[in-house]
Protein backbone atom coordinates (compact mmCIF):
# COMPACT_ATOMS: atom_id res chain seq x y z
CA UNK A 1 0.00 0.00 0.00
CA UNK A 2 1.25 3.49 -0.88
CA UNK A 3 0.80 6.22 1.68
CA UNK A 4 1.09 9.99 1.49
CA UNK A 5 2.37 11.76 4.60
CA UNK A 6 2.01 15.53 4.14
CA UNK A 7 4.58 17.42 6.21
CA UNK A 8 2.88 20.26 8.07
CA UNK A 9 6.14 22.18 8.08
CA UNK A 10 4.99 23.67 4.77
CA UNK A 11 1.45 24.36 5.96
CA UNK A 12 0.14 27.76 7.05
CA UNK A 13 0.87 27.80 10.79
CA UNK A 14 -1.78 30.45 11.36
CA UNK A 15 -4.40 27.84 10.40
CA UNK A 16 -2.59 24.59 10.99
CA UNK A 17 -5.63 22.62 12.15
CA UNK A 18 -7.58 23.54 9.03
CA UNK A 19 -4.69 22.60 6.75
CA UNK A 20 -4.36 19.22 8.45
CA UNK A 21 -8.08 18.55 8.05
CA UNK A 22 -7.88 19.52 4.37
CA UNK A 23 -5.18 16.97 3.49
CA UNK A 24 -6.69 14.25 5.69
CA UNK A 25 -10.10 14.70 4.05
CA UNK A 26 -8.44 14.62 0.62
CA UNK A 27 -7.12 11.14 1.48
CA UNK A 28 -3.71 11.52 3.13
CA UNK A 29 -3.43 8.67 5.65
CA UNK A 30 -0.51 10.03 7.67
CA UNK A 31 0.22 13.51 8.97
CA UNK A 32 3.98 13.99 9.14
CA UNK A 33 5.04 16.12 12.10
CA UNK A 34 8.63 17.40 11.99
CA UNK A 35 9.95 18.05 15.48
CA UNK A 36 13.29 19.94 15.46
CA UNK A 37 15.39 20.84 18.48
CA UNK A 38 17.93 23.31 17.12
CA UNK A 39 20.72 20.86 18.10
CA UNK A 40 20.42 17.73 15.96
CA UNK A 41 19.31 20.02 13.13
CA UNK A 42 19.89 23.78 12.85
CA UNK A 43 16.24 24.76 13.02
CA UNK A 44 13.57 24.71 15.75
CA UNK A 45 10.02 23.82 14.74
CA UNK A 46 7.34 22.75 17.24
CA UNK A 47 6.76 20.18 19.95
CA UNK A 48 4.24 18.50 22.17
CA UNK A 49 1.70 21.33 22.74
CA UNK A 50 1.17 21.84 19.00
CA UNK A 51 0.80 18.11 18.34
CA UNK A 52 -1.65 17.79 21.23
CA UNK A 53 -3.87 20.51 19.75
CA UNK A 54 -3.74 18.99 16.26
CA UNK A 55 -4.75 15.61 17.70
CA UNK A 56 -8.18 17.05 18.31
CA UNK A 57 -8.59 17.94 14.61
CA UNK A 58 -8.25 14.56 12.89
CA UNK A 59 -8.08 10.79 13.29
CA UNK A 60 -5.28 10.50 10.69
CA UNK A 61 -2.16 8.64 11.76
CA UNK A 62 0.36 10.95 13.40
CA UNK A 63 3.83 10.20 12.07
CA UNK A 64 6.24 12.10 14.30
CA UNK A 65 9.70 12.66 12.82
CA UNK A 66 12.01 13.44 15.72
CA UNK A 67 14.95 15.52 14.54
CA UNK A 68 16.13 15.72 18.11
CA UNK A 69 19.23 14.60 20.04
CA UNK A 70 18.44 11.53 22.16
CA UNK A 71 14.73 11.43 21.27
CA UNK A 72 14.27 8.61 23.78
CA UNK A 73 13.77 11.37 26.35
CA UNK A 74 10.44 12.35 24.76
CA UNK A 75 8.77 9.06 23.88
CA UNK A 76 6.28 9.07 26.74
CA UNK A 77 5.40 12.71 26.08
CA UNK A 78 4.88 12.07 22.39
CA UNK A 79 2.69 9.07 23.10
CA UNK A 80 0.64 11.16 25.52
CA UNK A 81 -0.06 13.90 22.96
CA UNK A 82 -1.15 11.41 20.31
CA UNK A 83 1.82 10.14 18.29
CA UNK A 84 1.09 6.88 16.45
CA UNK A 85 4.48 6.43 14.79
CA UNK A 86 7.66 7.73 16.41
CA UNK A 87 10.61 8.04 14.06
CA UNK A 88 14.07 8.55 15.53
CA UNK A 89 17.35 9.19 13.75
CA UNK A 90 19.95 6.47 13.97
CA UNK A 91 22.52 9.28 14.22
CA UNK A 92 20.79 10.82 17.25
CA UNK A 93 20.56 7.71 19.44
CA UNK A 94 23.56 6.30 21.28
CA UNK A 95 21.44 3.31 22.38
CA UNK A 96 19.24 2.84 19.34
CA UNK A 97 18.10 -0.65 20.28
CA UNK A 98 16.90 0.58 23.66
CA UNK A 99 15.11 3.56 22.10
CA UNK A 100 13.31 1.32 19.59
CA UNK A 101 12.17 -0.92 22.45
CA UNK A 102 10.94 2.06 24.43
CA UNK A 103 8.86 3.24 21.48
CA UNK A 104 7.27 -0.19 21.11
CA UNK A 105 6.69 -0.49 24.86
CA UNK A 106 4.89 2.86 24.75
CA UNK A 107 2.49 1.29 22.24
CA UNK A 108 3.66 3.27 19.21
CA UNK A 109 5.06 2.06 15.90
CA UNK A 110 8.82 2.46 15.74
CA UNK A 111 10.61 4.00 12.78
CA UNK A 112 14.29 4.72 12.22
CA UNK A 113 15.57 7.49 9.95
CA UNK A 114 18.90 7.82 8.19
CA UNK A 115 20.51 11.03 7.01
CA UNK A 116 21.55 11.08 3.35
CA UNK A 117 25.21 10.29 4.09
CA UNK A 118 24.54 7.37 6.47
CA UNK A 119 24.79 4.00 4.68
CA UNK A 120 21.81 1.62 4.83
CA UNK A 121 24.12 -1.21 5.85
CA UNK A 122 24.17 0.36 9.34
CA UNK A 123 20.58 -0.91 9.71
CA UNK A 124 21.44 -4.58 9.27
CA UNK A 125 21.20 -5.45 13.00
CA UNK A 126 17.76 -3.88 13.47
CA UNK A 127 16.13 -4.86 10.17
CA UNK A 128 13.41 -6.91 11.84
CA UNK A 129 12.98 -4.63 14.84
CA UNK A 130 11.12 -1.69 13.35
CA UNK A 131 7.90 -0.95 11.49
CA UNK A 132 9.30 1.62 9.08
CA UNK A 133 12.62 2.98 7.84
CA UNK A 134 12.95 6.58 6.70
CA UNK A 135 15.48 7.42 4.02
CA UNK A 136 16.13 11.16 4.15
CA UNK A 137 16.50 12.54 0.65
CA UNK A 138 17.61 15.99 1.89
CA UNK A 139 19.71 16.96 4.88
CA UNK A 140 17.11 17.29 7.63
CA UNK A 141 16.30 20.68 9.09
CA UNK A 142 14.32 22.58 6.49
CA UNK A 143 11.45 22.14 4.07
CA UNK A 144 11.64 23.05 0.42
CA UNK A 145 15.10 21.65 -0.34
CA UNK A 146 16.23 19.86 -3.47
CA UNK A 147 16.03 16.07 -3.65
CA UNK A 148 19.46 14.38 -3.40
CA UNK A 149 19.57 11.82 -6.25
CA UNK A 150 22.03 9.32 -4.72
CA UNK A 151 19.45 8.46 -2.07
CA UNK A 152 17.51 6.49 -4.73
CA UNK A 153 20.25 3.85 -4.65
CA UNK A 154 19.86 3.67 -0.87
CA UNK A 155 16.15 2.93 -1.22
CA UNK A 156 16.90 0.16 -3.72
CA UNK A 157 19.59 -1.33 -1.50
CA UNK A 158 17.40 -1.24 1.61
CA UNK A 159 14.44 -2.81 -0.21
CA UNK A 160 16.77 -5.62 -1.34
CA UNK A 161 18.07 -6.10 2.21
CA UNK A 162 14.46 -6.36 3.46
CA UNK A 163 13.42 -8.72 0.64
CA UNK A 164 16.41 -10.95 1.33
CA UNK A 165 15.37 -11.08 5.00
CA UNK A 166 11.75 -11.86 4.03
CA UNK A 167 10.50 -8.57 5.48
CA UNK A 168 7.84 -6.25 4.06
CA UNK A 169 8.78 -3.26 6.20
CA UNK A 170 7.68 0.18 5.01
CA UNK A 171 10.27 2.45 3.47
CA UNK A 172 9.48 6.14 3.77
CA UNK A 173 11.22 8.91 1.81
CA UNK A 174 11.39 12.49 3.05
CA UNK A 175 12.70 15.62 1.37
CA UNK A 176 12.13 17.10 -2.06
CA UNK A 177 9.45 14.55 -2.94
CA UNK A 178 7.12 15.75 -5.71
CA UNK A 179 4.51 14.34 -8.07
CA UNK A 180 7.25 14.46 -10.71
CA UNK A 181 9.73 12.18 -8.91
CA UNK A 182 7.44 9.95 -6.83
CA UNK A 183 7.16 7.26 -9.55
CA UNK A 184 10.94 6.83 -9.51
CA UNK A 185 10.80 6.44 -5.71
CA UNK A 186 8.01 3.86 -5.92
CA UNK A 187 9.98 1.93 -8.52
CA UNK A 188 13.04 2.05 -6.24
CA UNK A 189 11.04 0.36 -3.47
CA UNK A 190 9.64 3.10 -1.23
CA UNK A 191 5.98 3.08 -0.23
CA UNK A 192 5.46 5.98 2.23
CA UNK A 193 6.04 9.47 0.90
CA UNK A 194 6.53 12.63 2.90
CA UNK A 195 5.82 15.81 0.96
CA UNK A 196 5.73 19.29 2.42
CA UNK A 197 5.98 22.01 -0.20
CA UNK A 198 4.65 19.75 -2.97
CA UNK A 199 1.42 19.28 -0.99
CA UNK A 200 0.88 22.65 0.66
CA UNK A 201 1.80 24.97 -2.21
CA UNK A 202 -1.39 26.36 -3.79
CA UNK A 203 -4.22 23.83 -3.53
CA UNK A 204 -3.38 21.23 -0.84
CA UNK A 205 -6.44 19.06 -1.53
CA UNK A 206 -5.73 18.93 -5.28
CA UNK A 207 -2.03 18.20 -4.69
CA UNK A 208 -2.90 15.40 -2.28
CA UNK A 209 -5.26 13.85 -4.83
CA UNK A 210 -2.61 14.10 -7.54
CA UNK A 211 -0.27 11.93 -5.43
CA UNK A 212 -3.05 9.45 -4.68
CA UNK A 213 -3.87 9.13 -8.39
CA UNK A 214 -0.24 8.28 -9.10
CA UNK A 215 -0.29 5.62 -6.36
CA UNK A 216 -3.26 3.97 -8.09
CA UNK A 217 -1.09 3.30 -11.16
CA UNK A 218 0.91 0.89 -8.98
CA UNK A 219 -1.86 -0.81 -6.99
C1 LIG B 1 13.06 18.12 6.53
C2 LIG B 1 11.78 17.51 7.03
C3 LIG B 1 10.81 17.25 5.96
C4 LIG B 1 10.35 18.47 5.21
C5 LIG B 1 9.99 18.06 3.82
O1 LIG B 1 13.96 18.20 7.54
O2 LIG B 1 12.04 16.28 7.67
O3 LIG B 1 9.71 16.47 6.41
O4 LIG B 1 9.26 19.12 5.80
O5 LIG B 1 9.68 19.18 3.08
P1 LIG B 1 9.72 19.19 1.50
O6 LIG B 1 8.75 18.14 1.02
O7 LIG B 1 9.30 20.57 1.16
O8 LIG B 1 11.12 18.86 1.07
ZN1 LIG C 1 10.32 14.93 8.09
PDB file of C-alpha atoms and ligand atoms in Angstrom:
ATOM      1  CA  UNK A   1       0.000   0.000   0.000  1.00  0.00           C
ATOM      2  CA  UNK A   2       1.251   3.487  -0.875  1.00  0.00           C
ATOM      3  CA  UNK A   3       0.800   6.217   1.681  1.00  0.00           C
ATOM      4  CA  UNK A   4       1.094   9.995   1.493  1.00  0.00           C
ATOM      5  CA  UNK A   5       2.370  11.763   4.602  1.00  0.00           C
ATOM      6  CA  UNK A   6       2.012  15.527   4.136  1.00  0.00           C
ATOM      7  CA  UNK A   7       4.578  17.421   6.210  1.00  0.00           C
ATOM      8  CA  UNK A   8       2.884  20.256   8.065  1.00  0.00           C
ATOM      9  CA  UNK A   9       6.143  22.177   8.082  1.00  0.00           C
ATOM     10  CA  UNK A  10       4.995  23.672   4.774  1.00  0.00           C
ATOM     11  CA  UNK A  11       1.447  24.362   5.960  1.00  0.00           C
ATOM     12  CA  UNK A  12       0.141  27.757   7.046  1.00  0.00           C
ATOM     13  CA  UNK A  13       0.868  27.801  10.791  1.00  0.00           C
ATOM     14  CA  UNK A  14      -1.784  30.454  11.364  1.00  0.00           C
ATOM     15  CA  UNK A  15      -4.404  27.844  10.401  1.00  0.00           C
ATOM     16  CA  UNK A  16      -2.590  24.590  10.989  1.00  0.00           C
ATOM     17  CA  UNK A  17      -5.626  22.622  12.152  1.00  0.00           C
ATOM     18  CA  UNK A  18      -7.579  23.544   9.029  1.00  0.00           C
ATOM     19  CA  UNK A  19      -4.691  22.595   6.748  1.00  0.00           C
ATOM     20  CA  UNK A  20      -4.355  19.217   8.446  1.00  0.00           C
ATOM     21  CA  UNK A  21      -8.077  18.546   8.046  1.00  0.00           C
ATOM     22  CA  UNK A  22      -7.880  19.522   4.366  1.00  0.00           C
ATOM     23  CA  UNK A  23      -5.184  16.966   3.489  1.00  0.00           C
ATOM     24  CA  UNK A  24      -6.692  14.252   5.688  1.00  0.00           C
ATOM     25  CA  UNK A  25     -10.099  14.702   4.053  1.00  0.00           C
ATOM     26  CA  UNK A  26      -8.438  14.619   0.621  1.00  0.00           C
ATOM     27  CA  UNK A  27      -7.125  11.143   1.476  1.00  0.00           C
ATOM     28  CA  UNK A  28      -3.714  11.524   3.132  1.00  0.00           C
ATOM     29  CA  UNK A  29      -3.431   8.672   5.652  1.00  0.00           C
ATOM     30  CA  UNK A  30      -0.508  10.034   7.667  1.00  0.00           C
ATOM     31  CA  UNK A  31       0.219  13.511   8.972  1.00  0.00           C
ATOM     32  CA  UNK A  32       3.983  13.994   9.137  1.00  0.00           C
ATOM     33  CA  UNK A  33       5.043  16.118  12.099  1.00  0.00           C
ATOM     34  CA  UNK A  34       8.627  17.404  11.993  1.00  0.00           C
ATOM     35  CA  UNK A  35       9.954  18.047  15.480  1.00  0.00           C
ATOM     36  CA  UNK A  36      13.287  19.940  15.463  1.00  0.00           C
ATOM     37  CA  UNK A  37      15.388  20.837  18.479  1.00  0.00           C
ATOM     38  CA  UNK A  38      17.932  23.306  17.120  1.00  0.00           C
ATOM     39  CA  UNK A  39      20.717  20.858  18.096  1.00  0.00           C
ATOM     40  CA  UNK A  40      20.420  17.735  15.965  1.00  0.00           C
ATOM     41  CA  UNK A  41      19.307  20.024  13.128  1.00  0.00           C
ATOM     42  CA  UNK A  42      19.890  23.777  12.854  1.00  0.00           C
ATOM     43  CA  UNK A  43      16.244  24.761  13.024  1.00  0.00           C
ATOM     44  CA  UNK A  44      13.572  24.706  15.748  1.00  0.00           C
ATOM     45  CA  UNK A  45      10.024  23.817  14.735  1.00  0.00           C
ATOM     46  CA  UNK A  46       7.343  22.753  17.241  1.00  0.00           C
ATOM     47  CA  UNK A  47       6.761  20.180  19.946  1.00  0.00           C
ATOM     48  CA  UNK A  48       4.237  18.502  22.174  1.00  0.00           C
ATOM     49  CA  UNK A  49       1.696  21.334  22.739  1.00  0.00           C
ATOM     50  CA  UNK A  50       1.170  21.839  19.003  1.00  0.00           C
ATOM     51  CA  UNK A  51       0.800  18.109  18.335  1.00  0.00           C
ATOM     52  CA  UNK A  52      -1.649  17.793  21.225  1.00  0.00           C
ATOM     53  CA  UNK A  53      -3.868  20.510  19.750  1.00  0.00           C
ATOM     54  CA  UNK A  54      -3.737  18.993  16.262  1.00  0.00           C
ATOM     55  CA  UNK A  55      -4.746  15.612  17.699  1.00  0.00           C
ATOM     56  CA  UNK A  56      -8.183  17.052  18.314  1.00  0.00           C
ATOM     57  CA  UNK A  57      -8.590  17.941  14.608  1.00  0.00           C
ATOM     58  CA  UNK A  58      -8.249  14.557  12.889  1.00  0.00           C
ATOM     59  CA  UNK A  59      -8.079  10.788  13.294  1.00  0.00           C
ATOM     60  CA  UNK A  60      -5.285  10.501  10.692  1.00  0.00           C
ATOM     61  CA  UNK A  61      -2.162   8.641  11.759  1.00  0.00           C
ATOM     62  CA  UNK A  62       0.359  10.954  13.399  1.00  0.00           C
ATOM     63  CA  UNK A  63       3.825  10.204  12.066  1.00  0.00           C
ATOM     64  CA  UNK A  64       6.244  12.104  14.304  1.00  0.00           C
ATOM     65  CA  UNK A  65       9.695  12.663  12.819  1.00  0.00           C
ATOM     66  CA  UNK A  66      12.008  13.443  15.722  1.00  0.00           C
ATOM     67  CA  UNK A  67      14.954  15.520  14.536  1.00  0.00           C
ATOM     68  CA  UNK A  68      16.134  15.716  18.110  1.00  0.00           C
ATOM     69  CA  UNK A  69      19.231  14.597  20.036  1.00  0.00           C
ATOM     70  CA  UNK A  70      18.445  11.533  22.158  1.00  0.00           C
ATOM     71  CA  UNK A  71      14.735  11.435  21.267  1.00  0.00           C
ATOM     72  CA  UNK A  72      14.265   8.608  23.775  1.00  0.00           C
ATOM     73  CA  UNK A  73      13.767  11.365  26.352  1.00  0.00           C
ATOM     74  CA  UNK A  74      10.440  12.349  24.765  1.00  0.00           C
ATOM     75  CA  UNK A  75       8.773   9.060  23.876  1.00  0.00           C
ATOM     76  CA  UNK A  76       6.276   9.070  26.744  1.00  0.00           C
ATOM     77  CA  UNK A  77       5.400  12.707  26.084  1.00  0.00           C
ATOM     78  CA  UNK A  78       4.882  12.065  22.385  1.00  0.00           C
ATOM     79  CA  UNK A  79       2.694   9.066  23.098  1.00  0.00           C
ATOM     80  CA  UNK A  80       0.637  11.159  25.516  1.00  0.00           C
ATOM     81  CA  UNK A  81      -0.061  13.899  22.959  1.00  0.00           C
ATOM     82  CA  UNK A  82      -1.150  11.412  20.305  1.00  0.00           C
ATOM     83  CA  UNK A  83       1.816  10.136  18.286  1.00  0.00           C
ATOM     84  CA  UNK A  84       1.093   6.876  16.455  1.00  0.00           C
ATOM     85  CA  UNK A  85       4.482   6.426  14.793  1.00  0.00           C
ATOM     86  CA  UNK A  86       7.660   7.732  16.406  1.00  0.00           C
ATOM     87  CA  UNK A  87      10.611   8.040  14.063  1.00  0.00           C
ATOM     88  CA  UNK A  88      14.068   8.548  15.529  1.00  0.00           C
ATOM     89  CA  UNK A  89      17.346   9.194  13.746  1.00  0.00           C
ATOM     90  CA  UNK A  90      19.945   6.472  13.973  1.00  0.00           C
ATOM     91  CA  UNK A  91      22.520   9.280  14.216  1.00  0.00           C
ATOM     92  CA  UNK A  92      20.795  10.818  17.253  1.00  0.00           C
ATOM     93  CA  UNK A  93      20.557   7.706  19.442  1.00  0.00           C
ATOM     94  CA  UNK A  94      23.563   6.295  21.282  1.00  0.00           C
ATOM     95  CA  UNK A  95      21.445   3.307  22.375  1.00  0.00           C
ATOM     96  CA  UNK A  96      19.244   2.842  19.340  1.00  0.00           C
ATOM     97  CA  UNK A  97      18.098  -0.655  20.279  1.00  0.00           C
ATOM     98  CA  UNK A  98      16.896   0.581  23.659  1.00  0.00           C
ATOM     99  CA  UNK A  99      15.114   3.556  22.103  1.00  0.00           C
ATOM    100  CA  UNK A 100      13.312   1.315  19.589  1.00  0.00           C
ATOM    101  CA  UNK A 101      12.168  -0.924  22.450  1.00  0.00           C
ATOM    102  CA  UNK A 102      10.945   2.065  24.434  1.00  0.00           C
ATOM    103  CA  UNK A 103       8.857   3.240  21.478  1.00  0.00           C
ATOM    104  CA  UNK A 104       7.270  -0.188  21.112  1.00  0.00           C
ATOM    105  CA  UNK A 105       6.687  -0.493  24.856  1.00  0.00           C
ATOM    106  CA  UNK A 106       4.893   2.856  24.747  1.00  0.00           C
ATOM    107  CA  UNK A 107       2.485   1.295  22.236  1.00  0.00           C
ATOM    108  CA  UNK A 108       3.662   3.265  19.210  1.00  0.00           C
ATOM    109  CA  UNK A 109       5.059   2.058  15.903  1.00  0.00           C
ATOM    110  CA  UNK A 110       8.822   2.456  15.740  1.00  0.00           C
ATOM    111  CA  UNK A 111      10.606   3.999  12.783  1.00  0.00           C
ATOM    112  CA  UNK A 112      14.289   4.721  12.220  1.00  0.00           C
ATOM    113  CA  UNK A 113      15.569   7.494   9.947  1.00  0.00           C
ATOM    114  CA  UNK A 114      18.897   7.816   8.186  1.00  0.00           C
ATOM    115  CA  UNK A 115      20.512  11.029   7.015  1.00  0.00           C
ATOM    116  CA  UNK A 116      21.554  11.079   3.353  1.00  0.00           C
ATOM    117  CA  UNK A 117      25.214  10.290   4.094  1.00  0.00           C
ATOM    118  CA  UNK A 118      24.539   7.369   6.475  1.00  0.00           C
ATOM    119  CA  UNK A 119      24.789   4.002   4.681  1.00  0.00           C
ATOM    120  CA  UNK A 120      21.807   1.624   4.827  1.00  0.00           C
ATOM    121  CA  UNK A 121      24.117  -1.213   5.848  1.00  0.00           C
ATOM    122  CA  UNK A 122      24.167   0.360   9.340  1.00  0.00           C
ATOM    123  CA  UNK A 123      20.576  -0.908   9.705  1.00  0.00           C
ATOM    124  CA  UNK A 124      21.443  -4.578   9.275  1.00  0.00           C
ATOM    125  CA  UNK A 125      21.201  -5.447  13.005  1.00  0.00           C
ATOM    126  CA  UNK A 126      17.761  -3.877  13.466  1.00  0.00           C
ATOM    127  CA  UNK A 127      16.131  -4.855  10.172  1.00  0.00           C
ATOM    128  CA  UNK A 128      13.414  -6.913  11.843  1.00  0.00           C
ATOM    129  CA  UNK A 129      12.981  -4.630  14.845  1.00  0.00           C
ATOM    130  CA  UNK A 130      11.121  -1.686  13.353  1.00  0.00           C
ATOM    131  CA  UNK A 131       7.903  -0.945  11.495  1.00  0.00           C
ATOM    132  CA  UNK A 132       9.305   1.622   9.083  1.00  0.00           C
ATOM    133  CA  UNK A 133      12.615   2.983   7.841  1.00  0.00           C
ATOM    134  CA  UNK A 134      12.945   6.577   6.705  1.00  0.00           C
ATOM    135  CA  UNK A 135      15.478   7.422   4.024  1.00  0.00           C
ATOM    136  CA  UNK A 136      16.134  11.158   4.152  1.00  0.00           C
ATOM    137  CA  UNK A 137      16.498  12.540   0.650  1.00  0.00           C
ATOM    138  CA  UNK A 138      17.605  15.986   1.893  1.00  0.00           C
ATOM    139  CA  UNK A 139      19.709  16.961   4.884  1.00  0.00           C
ATOM    140  CA  UNK A 140      17.115  17.294   7.633  1.00  0.00           C
ATOM    141  CA  UNK A 141      16.297  20.676   9.088  1.00  0.00           C
ATOM    142  CA  UNK A 142      14.323  22.579   6.488  1.00  0.00           C
ATOM    143  CA  UNK A 143      11.448  22.141   4.075  1.00  0.00           C
ATOM    144  CA  UNK A 144      11.640  23.055   0.419  1.00  0.00           C
ATOM    145  CA  UNK A 145      15.096  21.646  -0.338  1.00  0.00           C
ATOM    146  CA  UNK A 146      16.229  19.862  -3.474  1.00  0.00           C
ATOM    147  CA  UNK A 147      16.035  16.073  -3.648  1.00  0.00           C
ATOM    148  CA  UNK A 148      19.465  14.382  -3.400  1.00  0.00           C
ATOM    149  CA  UNK A 149      19.573  11.822  -6.247  1.00  0.00           C
ATOM    150  CA  UNK A 150      22.035   9.322  -4.717  1.00  0.00           C
ATOM    151  CA  UNK A 151      19.450   8.460  -2.067  1.00  0.00           C
ATOM    152  CA  UNK A 152      17.510   6.493  -4.726  1.00  0.00           C
ATOM    153  CA  UNK A 153      20.251   3.848  -4.651  1.00  0.00           C
ATOM    154  CA  UNK A 154      19.862   3.674  -0.870  1.00  0.00           C
ATOM    155  CA  UNK A 155      16.154   2.933  -1.218  1.00  0.00           C
ATOM    156  CA  UNK A 156      16.897   0.161  -3.720  1.00  0.00           C
ATOM    157  CA  UNK A 157      19.586  -1.326  -1.499  1.00  0.00           C
ATOM    158  CA  UNK A 158      17.400  -1.239   1.609  1.00  0.00           C
ATOM    159  CA  UNK A 159      14.441  -2.810  -0.214  1.00  0.00           C
ATOM    160  CA  UNK A 160      16.768  -5.618  -1.337  1.00  0.00           C
ATOM    161  CA  UNK A 161      18.070  -6.105   2.214  1.00  0.00           C
ATOM    162  CA  UNK A 162      14.463  -6.359   3.462  1.00  0.00           C
ATOM    163  CA  UNK A 163      13.424  -8.718   0.644  1.00  0.00           C
ATOM    164  CA  UNK A 164      16.413 -10.948   1.334  1.00  0.00           C
ATOM    165  CA  UNK A 165      15.369 -11.079   5.004  1.00  0.00           C
ATOM    166  CA  UNK A 166      11.752 -11.859   4.026  1.00  0.00           C
ATOM    167  CA  UNK A 167      10.499  -8.566   5.482  1.00  0.00           C
ATOM    168  CA  UNK A 168       7.843  -6.255   4.060  1.00  0.00           C
ATOM    169  CA  UNK A 169       8.781  -3.261   6.204  1.00  0.00           C
ATOM    170  CA  UNK A 170       7.676   0.181   5.014  1.00  0.00           C
ATOM    171  CA  UNK A 171      10.273   2.453   3.474  1.00  0.00           C
ATOM    172  CA  UNK A 172       9.484   6.142   3.774  1.00  0.00           C
ATOM    173  CA  UNK A 173      11.222   8.907   1.815  1.00  0.00           C
ATOM    174  CA  UNK A 174      11.388  12.488   3.052  1.00  0.00           C
ATOM    175  CA  UNK A 175      12.704  15.619   1.366  1.00  0.00           C
ATOM    176  CA  UNK A 176      12.134  17.103  -2.059  1.00  0.00           C
ATOM    177  CA  UNK A 177       9.446  14.548  -2.942  1.00  0.00           C
ATOM    178  CA  UNK A 178       7.120  15.745  -5.711  1.00  0.00           C
ATOM    179  CA  UNK A 179       4.512  14.337  -8.068  1.00  0.00           C
ATOM    180  CA  UNK A 180       7.251  14.462 -10.709  1.00  0.00           C
ATOM    181  CA  UNK A 181       9.728  12.176  -8.913  1.00  0.00           C
ATOM    182  CA  UNK A 182       7.441   9.953  -6.833  1.00  0.00           C
ATOM    183  CA  UNK A 183       7.162   7.263  -9.546  1.00  0.00           C
ATOM    184  CA  UNK A 184      10.941   6.828  -9.511  1.00  0.00           C
ATOM    185  CA  UNK A 185      10.804   6.435  -5.714  1.00  0.00           C
ATOM    186  CA  UNK A 186       8.008   3.864  -5.924  1.00  0.00           C
ATOM    187  CA  UNK A 187       9.984   1.927  -8.517  1.00  0.00           C
ATOM    188  CA  UNK A 188      13.039   2.053  -6.239  1.00  0.00           C
ATOM    189  CA  UNK A 189      11.037   0.356  -3.474  1.00  0.00           C
ATOM    190  CA  UNK A 190       9.641   3.096  -1.235  1.00  0.00           C
ATOM    191  CA  UNK A 191       5.976   3.075  -0.225  1.00  0.00           C
ATOM    192  CA  UNK A 192       5.461   5.975   2.230  1.00  0.00           C
ATOM    193  CA  UNK A 193       6.045   9.467   0.899  1.00  0.00           C
ATOM    194  CA  UNK A 194       6.528  12.628   2.897  1.00  0.00           C
ATOM    195  CA  UNK A 195       5.821  15.807   0.962  1.00  0.00           C
ATOM    196  CA  UNK A 196       5.735  19.294   2.424  1.00  0.00           C
ATOM    197  CA  UNK A 197       5.983  22.011  -0.196  1.00  0.00           C
ATOM    198  CA  UNK A 198       4.647  19.751  -2.970  1.00  0.00           C
ATOM    199  CA  UNK A 199       1.420  19.276  -0.990  1.00  0.00           C
ATOM    200  CA  UNK A 200       0.883  22.652   0.662  1.00  0.00           C
ATOM    201  CA  UNK A 201       1.797  24.971  -2.214  1.00  0.00           C
ATOM    202  CA  UNK A 202      -1.387  26.363  -3.788  1.00  0.00           C
ATOM    203  CA  UNK A 203      -4.219  23.827  -3.528  1.00  0.00           C
ATOM    204  CA  UNK A 204      -3.380  21.232  -0.843  1.00  0.00           C
ATOM    205  CA  UNK A 205      -6.438  19.055  -1.532  1.00  0.00           C
ATOM    206  CA  UNK A 206      -5.730  18.925  -5.278  1.00  0.00           C
ATOM    207  CA  UNK A 207      -2.032  18.203  -4.693  1.00  0.00           C
ATOM    208  CA  UNK A 208      -2.905  15.395  -2.277  1.00  0.00           C
ATOM    209  CA  UNK A 209      -5.259  13.853  -4.829  1.00  0.00           C
ATOM    210  CA  UNK A 210      -2.609  14.097  -7.542  1.00  0.00           C
ATOM    211  CA  UNK A 211      -0.266  11.929  -5.435  1.00  0.00           C
ATOM    212  CA  UNK A 212      -3.048   9.453  -4.677  1.00  0.00           C
ATOM    213  CA  UNK A 213      -3.872   9.133  -8.386  1.00  0.00           C
ATOM    214  CA  UNK A 214      -0.236   8.276  -9.104  1.00  0.00           C
ATOM    215  CA  UNK A 215      -0.290   5.621  -6.362  1.00  0.00           C
ATOM    216  CA  UNK A 216      -3.262   3.974  -8.095  1.00  0.00           C
ATOM    217  CA  UNK A 217      -1.091   3.298 -11.158  1.00  0.00           C
ATOM    218  CA  UNK A 218       0.908   0.892  -8.983  1.00  0.00           C
ATOM    219  CA  UNK A 219      -1.864  -0.805  -6.986  1.00  0.00           C
TER     220      UNK A 219
HETATM  221  C1  LIG B   1      13.062  18.120   6.530  1.00  0.00           C
HETATM  222  C2  LIG B   1      11.782  17.514   7.032  1.00  0.00           C
HETATM  223  C3  LIG B   1      10.807  17.249   5.958  1.00  0.00           C
HETATM  224  C4  LIG B   1      10.346  18.473   5.211  1.00  0.00           C
HETATM  225  C5  LIG B   1       9.991  18.061   3.819  1.00  0.00           C
HETATM  226  O1  LIG B   1      13.957  18.196   7.539  1.00  0.00           O
HETATM  227  O2  LIG B   1      12.043  16.279   7.669  1.00  0.00           O
HETATM  228  O3  LIG B   1       9.713  16.470   6.410  1.00  0.00           O
HETATM  229  O4  LIG B   1       9.262  19.116   5.798  1.00  0.00           O
HETATM  230  O5  LIG B   1       9.684  19.179   3.083  1.00  0.00           O
HETATM  231  P1  LIG B   1       9.715  19.188   1.503  1.00  0.00           P
HETATM  232  O6  LIG B   1       8.751  18.138   1.022  1.00  0.00           O
HETATM  233  O7  LIG B   1       9.301  20.569   1.160  1.00  0.00           O
HETATM  234  O8  LIG B   1      11.123  18.860   1.073  1.00  0.00           O
HETATM  235 ZN1  LIG B   2      10.324  14.930   8.087  1.00  0.00          ZN
END
